[in-house]
Short mmCIF file of C-alpha atoms in Angstrom, two decimals:
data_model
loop_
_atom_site.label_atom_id
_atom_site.label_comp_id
_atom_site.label_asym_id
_atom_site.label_seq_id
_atom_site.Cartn_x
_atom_site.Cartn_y
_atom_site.Cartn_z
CA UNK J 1 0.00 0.00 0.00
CA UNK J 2 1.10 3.71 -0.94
CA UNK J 3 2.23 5.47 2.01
CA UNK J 4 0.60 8.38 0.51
CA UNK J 5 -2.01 9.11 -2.69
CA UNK J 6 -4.07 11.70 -4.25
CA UNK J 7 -7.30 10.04 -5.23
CA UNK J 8 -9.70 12.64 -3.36
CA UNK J 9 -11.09 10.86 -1.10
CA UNK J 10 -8.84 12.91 1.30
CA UNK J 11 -10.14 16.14 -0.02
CA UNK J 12 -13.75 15.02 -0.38
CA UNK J 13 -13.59 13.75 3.71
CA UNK J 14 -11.86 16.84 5.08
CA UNK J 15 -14.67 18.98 2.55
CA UNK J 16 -17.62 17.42 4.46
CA UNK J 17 -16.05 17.36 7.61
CA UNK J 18 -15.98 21.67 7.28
CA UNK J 19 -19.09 21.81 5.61
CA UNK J 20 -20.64 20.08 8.61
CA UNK J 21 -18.23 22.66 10.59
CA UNK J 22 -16.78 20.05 12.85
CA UNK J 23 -13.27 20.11 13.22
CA UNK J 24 -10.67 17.54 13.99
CA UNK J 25 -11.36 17.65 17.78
CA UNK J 26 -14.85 17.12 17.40
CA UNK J 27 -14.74 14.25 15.30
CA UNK J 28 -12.87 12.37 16.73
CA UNK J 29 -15.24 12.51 20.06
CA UNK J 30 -18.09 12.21 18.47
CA UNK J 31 -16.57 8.82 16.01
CA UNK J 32 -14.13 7.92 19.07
CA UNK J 33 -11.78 7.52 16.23
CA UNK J 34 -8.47 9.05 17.26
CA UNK J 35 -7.81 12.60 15.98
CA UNK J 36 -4.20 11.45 14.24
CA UNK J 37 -5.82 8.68 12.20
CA UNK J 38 -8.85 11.10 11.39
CA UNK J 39 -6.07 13.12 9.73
CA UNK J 40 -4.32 10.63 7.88
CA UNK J 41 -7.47 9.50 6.48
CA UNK J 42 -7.67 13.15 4.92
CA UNK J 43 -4.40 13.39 3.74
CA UNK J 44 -4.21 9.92 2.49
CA UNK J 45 -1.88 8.57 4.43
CA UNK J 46 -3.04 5.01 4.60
CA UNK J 47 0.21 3.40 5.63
CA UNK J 48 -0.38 5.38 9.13
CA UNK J 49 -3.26 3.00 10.22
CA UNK J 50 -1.69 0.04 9.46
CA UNK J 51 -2.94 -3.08 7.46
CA UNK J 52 -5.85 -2.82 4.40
CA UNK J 53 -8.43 -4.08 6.75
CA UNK J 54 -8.09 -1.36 9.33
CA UNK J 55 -8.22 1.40 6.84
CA UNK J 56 -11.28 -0.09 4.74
CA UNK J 57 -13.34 -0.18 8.58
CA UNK J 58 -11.74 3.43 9.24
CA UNK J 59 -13.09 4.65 5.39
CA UNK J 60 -16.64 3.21 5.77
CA UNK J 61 -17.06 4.83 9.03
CA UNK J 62 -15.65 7.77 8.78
CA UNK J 63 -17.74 8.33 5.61
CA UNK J 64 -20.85 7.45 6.94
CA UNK J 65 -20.66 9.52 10.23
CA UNK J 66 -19.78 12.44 7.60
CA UNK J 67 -22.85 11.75 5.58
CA UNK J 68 -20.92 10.60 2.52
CA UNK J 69 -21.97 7.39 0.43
CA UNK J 70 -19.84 5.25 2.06
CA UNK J 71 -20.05 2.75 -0.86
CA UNK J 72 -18.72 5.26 -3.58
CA UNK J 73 -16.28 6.03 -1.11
CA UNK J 74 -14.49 2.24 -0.92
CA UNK J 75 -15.33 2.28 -4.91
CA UNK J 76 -12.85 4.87 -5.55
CA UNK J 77 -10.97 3.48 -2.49
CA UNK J 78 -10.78 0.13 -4.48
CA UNK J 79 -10.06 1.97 -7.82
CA UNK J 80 -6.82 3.04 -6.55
CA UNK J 81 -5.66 -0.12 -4.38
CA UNK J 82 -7.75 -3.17 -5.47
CA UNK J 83 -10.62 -5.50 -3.80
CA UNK J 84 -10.08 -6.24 -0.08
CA UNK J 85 -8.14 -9.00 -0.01
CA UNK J 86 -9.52 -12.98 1.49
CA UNK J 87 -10.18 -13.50 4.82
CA UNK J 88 -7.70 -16.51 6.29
CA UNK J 89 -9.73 -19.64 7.24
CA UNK J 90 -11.12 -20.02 10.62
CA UNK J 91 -9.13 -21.16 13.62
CA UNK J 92 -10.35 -22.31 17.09
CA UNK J 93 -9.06 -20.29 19.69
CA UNK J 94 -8.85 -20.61 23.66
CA UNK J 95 -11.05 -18.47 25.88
CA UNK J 96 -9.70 -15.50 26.49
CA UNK J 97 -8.06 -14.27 30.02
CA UNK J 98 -8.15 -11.12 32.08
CA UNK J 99 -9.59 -8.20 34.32
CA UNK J 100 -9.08 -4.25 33.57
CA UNK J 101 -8.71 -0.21 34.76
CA UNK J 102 -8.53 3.65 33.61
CA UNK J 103 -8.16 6.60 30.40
CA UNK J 104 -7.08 10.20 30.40
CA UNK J 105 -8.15 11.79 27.09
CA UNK J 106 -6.47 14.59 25.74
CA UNK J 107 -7.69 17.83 23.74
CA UNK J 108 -5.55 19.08 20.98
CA UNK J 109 -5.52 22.47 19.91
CA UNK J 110 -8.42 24.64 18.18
CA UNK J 111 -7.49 24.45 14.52
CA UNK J 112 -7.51 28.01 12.55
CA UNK J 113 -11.12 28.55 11.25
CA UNK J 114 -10.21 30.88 8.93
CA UNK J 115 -7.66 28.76 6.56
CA UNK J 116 -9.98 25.83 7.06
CA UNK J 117 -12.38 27.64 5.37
CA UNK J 118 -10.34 28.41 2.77
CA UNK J 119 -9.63 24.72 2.44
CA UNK J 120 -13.13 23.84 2.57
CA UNK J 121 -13.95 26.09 -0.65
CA UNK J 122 -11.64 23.94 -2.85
CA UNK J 123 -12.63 20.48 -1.02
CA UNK J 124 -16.26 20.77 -1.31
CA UNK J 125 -15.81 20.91 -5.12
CA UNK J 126 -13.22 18.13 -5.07
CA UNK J 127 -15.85 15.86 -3.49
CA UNK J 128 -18.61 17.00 -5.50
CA UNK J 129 -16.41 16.60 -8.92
CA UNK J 130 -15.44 12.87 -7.84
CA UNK J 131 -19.03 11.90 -6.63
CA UNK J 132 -18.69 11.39 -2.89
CA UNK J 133 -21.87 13.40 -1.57
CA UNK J 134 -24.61 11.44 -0.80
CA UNK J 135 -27.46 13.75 0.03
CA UNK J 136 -29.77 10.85 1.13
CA UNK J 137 -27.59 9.77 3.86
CA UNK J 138 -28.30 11.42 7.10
CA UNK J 139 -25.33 11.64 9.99
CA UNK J 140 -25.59 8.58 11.77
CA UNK J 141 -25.31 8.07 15.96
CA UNK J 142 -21.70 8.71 16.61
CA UNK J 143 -21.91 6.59 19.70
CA UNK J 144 -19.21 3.85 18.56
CA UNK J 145 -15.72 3.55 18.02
CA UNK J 146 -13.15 2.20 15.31
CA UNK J 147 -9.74 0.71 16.31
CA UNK J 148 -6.49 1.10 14.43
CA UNK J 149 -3.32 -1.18 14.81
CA UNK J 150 -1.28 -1.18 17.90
CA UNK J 151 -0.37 2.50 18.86
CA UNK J 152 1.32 3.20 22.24
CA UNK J 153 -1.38 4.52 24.72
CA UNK J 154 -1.41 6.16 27.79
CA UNK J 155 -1.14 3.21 30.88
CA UNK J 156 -3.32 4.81 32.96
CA UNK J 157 -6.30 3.78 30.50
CA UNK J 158 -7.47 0.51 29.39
CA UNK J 159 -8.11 0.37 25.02
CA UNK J 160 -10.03 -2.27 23.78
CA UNK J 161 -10.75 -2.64 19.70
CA UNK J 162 -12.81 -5.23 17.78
CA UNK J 163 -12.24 -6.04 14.36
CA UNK J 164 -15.29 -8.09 12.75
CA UNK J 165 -14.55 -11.01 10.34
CA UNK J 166 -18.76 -11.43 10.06
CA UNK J 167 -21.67 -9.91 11.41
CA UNK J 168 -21.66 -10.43 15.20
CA UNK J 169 -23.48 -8.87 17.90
CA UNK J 170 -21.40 -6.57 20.65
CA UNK J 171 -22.63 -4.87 23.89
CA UNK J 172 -19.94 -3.29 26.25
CA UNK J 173 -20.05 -1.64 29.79
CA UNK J 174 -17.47 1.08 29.88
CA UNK J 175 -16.23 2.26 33.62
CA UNK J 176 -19.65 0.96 34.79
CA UNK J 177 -22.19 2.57 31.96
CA UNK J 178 -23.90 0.03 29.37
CA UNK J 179 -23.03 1.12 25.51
CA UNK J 180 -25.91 0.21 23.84
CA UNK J 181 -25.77 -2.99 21.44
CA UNK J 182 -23.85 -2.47 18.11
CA UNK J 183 -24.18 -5.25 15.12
CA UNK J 184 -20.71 -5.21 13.81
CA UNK J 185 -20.62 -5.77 9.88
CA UNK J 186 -17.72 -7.91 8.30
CA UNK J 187 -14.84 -5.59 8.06
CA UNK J 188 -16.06 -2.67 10.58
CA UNK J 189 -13.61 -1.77 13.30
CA UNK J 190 -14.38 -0.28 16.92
CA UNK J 191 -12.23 1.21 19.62
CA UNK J 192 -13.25 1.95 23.31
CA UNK J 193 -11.22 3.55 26.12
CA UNK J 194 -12.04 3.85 29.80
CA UNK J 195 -10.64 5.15 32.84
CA UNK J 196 -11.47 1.85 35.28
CA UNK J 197 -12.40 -1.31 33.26
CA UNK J 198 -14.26 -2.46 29.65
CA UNK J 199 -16.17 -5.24 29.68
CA UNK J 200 -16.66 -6.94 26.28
CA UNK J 201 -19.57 -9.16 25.22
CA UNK J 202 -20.17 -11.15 21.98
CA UNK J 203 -22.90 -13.19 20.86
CA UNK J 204 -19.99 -15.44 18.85
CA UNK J 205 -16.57 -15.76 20.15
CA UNK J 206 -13.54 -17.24 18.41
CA UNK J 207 -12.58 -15.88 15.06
CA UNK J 208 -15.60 -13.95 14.42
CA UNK J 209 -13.41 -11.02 15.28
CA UNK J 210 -9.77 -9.62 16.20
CA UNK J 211 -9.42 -8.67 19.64
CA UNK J 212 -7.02 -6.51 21.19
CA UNK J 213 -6.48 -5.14 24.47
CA UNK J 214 -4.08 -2.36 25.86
CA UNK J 215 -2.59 -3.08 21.94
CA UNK J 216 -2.06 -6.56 22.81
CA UNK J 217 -3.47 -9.24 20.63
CA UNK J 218 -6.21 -11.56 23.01
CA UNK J 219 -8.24 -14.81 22.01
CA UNK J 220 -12.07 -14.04 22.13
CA UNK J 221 -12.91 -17.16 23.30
CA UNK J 222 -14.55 -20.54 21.47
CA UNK J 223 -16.38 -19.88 18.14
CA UNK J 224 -20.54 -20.74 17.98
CA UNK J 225 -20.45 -19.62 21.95
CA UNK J 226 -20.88 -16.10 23.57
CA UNK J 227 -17.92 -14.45 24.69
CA UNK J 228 -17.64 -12.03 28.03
CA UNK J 229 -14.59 -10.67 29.70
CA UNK J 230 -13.39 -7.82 31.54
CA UNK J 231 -10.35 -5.47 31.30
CA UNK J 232 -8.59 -3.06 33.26
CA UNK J 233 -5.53 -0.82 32.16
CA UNK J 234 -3.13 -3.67 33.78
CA UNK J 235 -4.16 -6.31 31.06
CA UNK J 236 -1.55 -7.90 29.18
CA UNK J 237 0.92 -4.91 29.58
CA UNK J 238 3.40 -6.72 30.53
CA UNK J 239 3.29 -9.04 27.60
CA UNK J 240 5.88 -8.24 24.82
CA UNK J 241 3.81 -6.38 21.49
CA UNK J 242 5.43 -9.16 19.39
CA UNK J 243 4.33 -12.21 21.49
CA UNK J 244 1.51 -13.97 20.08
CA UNK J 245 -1.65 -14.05 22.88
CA UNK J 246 -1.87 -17.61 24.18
#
């Protein structure tokens, strides 16, 4: 993958993102989608978030919370780089392990209305030259989250992120308050933080989906059974990034 492309899908995200008049910041509170891979969605800077299948979730989300048809946006996504490519076959895996604990979230500075504006002039005809606006498609609930590949993160929290490999069912309970139920599509990718603990349940463990926690790969349990566990910021810290979870 191209570390970095000009296809304008950059321009057309970053054009409805000022229309809308939400900046950066805002975004990525509202998508819990961290503000850095927000950016590097808009400049095209795909190599930033890692493998195909995290940008693809990253793309369809971030298109849909904008209001953009998020199907002509992985069309001219696919254009440029090709289909996604085949899921490996499934694999049983072990139930997973481990308690959790806490998340300090930081704001970054206001960005400068003014040239944004300016930017926004030339993006909203960018998008609307390569077809991106959807004007059917309202803003949906920003209430979820996407999760990139491992990042460092601040040890005081506890991350959790969900990659689905086929439709499955999650409900979570961050620091104590119930997130209502999300139906994951194949491919969509979610990302939670907390300050004390995450607990994660699935209606179908196993290899249904990609599980990490505190960046640390984890087993979600047997496939064709539910899955629940709880973690705090302590989980699997002190196992090395590179070490496969057992």
């Amino acid at each position: 993958m191209q570390s970095s492309t000009d296809t304008g899908i950059g321009r057309a995200l970053r054009a409805a993102r000022q229309h809308r008049r939400k900046s950066i910041e805002q975004a990525s509170r509202e998508t819990r989608v961290r503000a850095e891979y927000l950016e590097a969605l808009e400049r095209e800077s795909f190599d930033a978030l890692g493998s195909d299948v995290y940008v693809r979730g990253f793309l369809r989300s971030y298109a849909k919370y904008l209001g953009l048809n998020h199907h002509k946006v992985m069309s001219a996504y696919e254009r440029a780089f090709g289909p996604p490519r085949p899921r490996p076959a499934p694999v049983e895996r072990s139930p997973g392990v481990g308690p959790t604990e806490a998340v300090i979230l930081t704001e970054r500075p206001k960005p400068n209305w003014i040239l944004a504006a300016l930017v926004a002039v030339v993006g909203v005809a960018a998008a609307a030259a390569i077809g991106l606006f959807d004007p059917d498609t309202a803003v949906p609930d920003p209430t979820t989250a996407v999760r990139p590949p491992a990042v460092p993160i601040n040890s005081r929290s506890v991350e959790v992120g969900l990659t689905a490999h086929q439709e499955v069912t999650l409900s979570m309970v961050v620091d104590g308050h119930p997130v209502r139920p999300i139906t994951l599509e194949e491919g969509e990718v979610r990302s939670f933080e907390a300050d004390d603990q995450i607990t994660v349940r699935l209606s179908e463990g196993g290899n249904t989906v990609d599980l990490t926690v505190n960046n640390q790969p984890v087993p979600a349990g047997q496939r064709h059974a539910p899955y629940e566990q709880t973690f705090t910021p302590q989980s699997f810290r002190d196992r090395p990034s590179s070490a496969p979870a057992s």
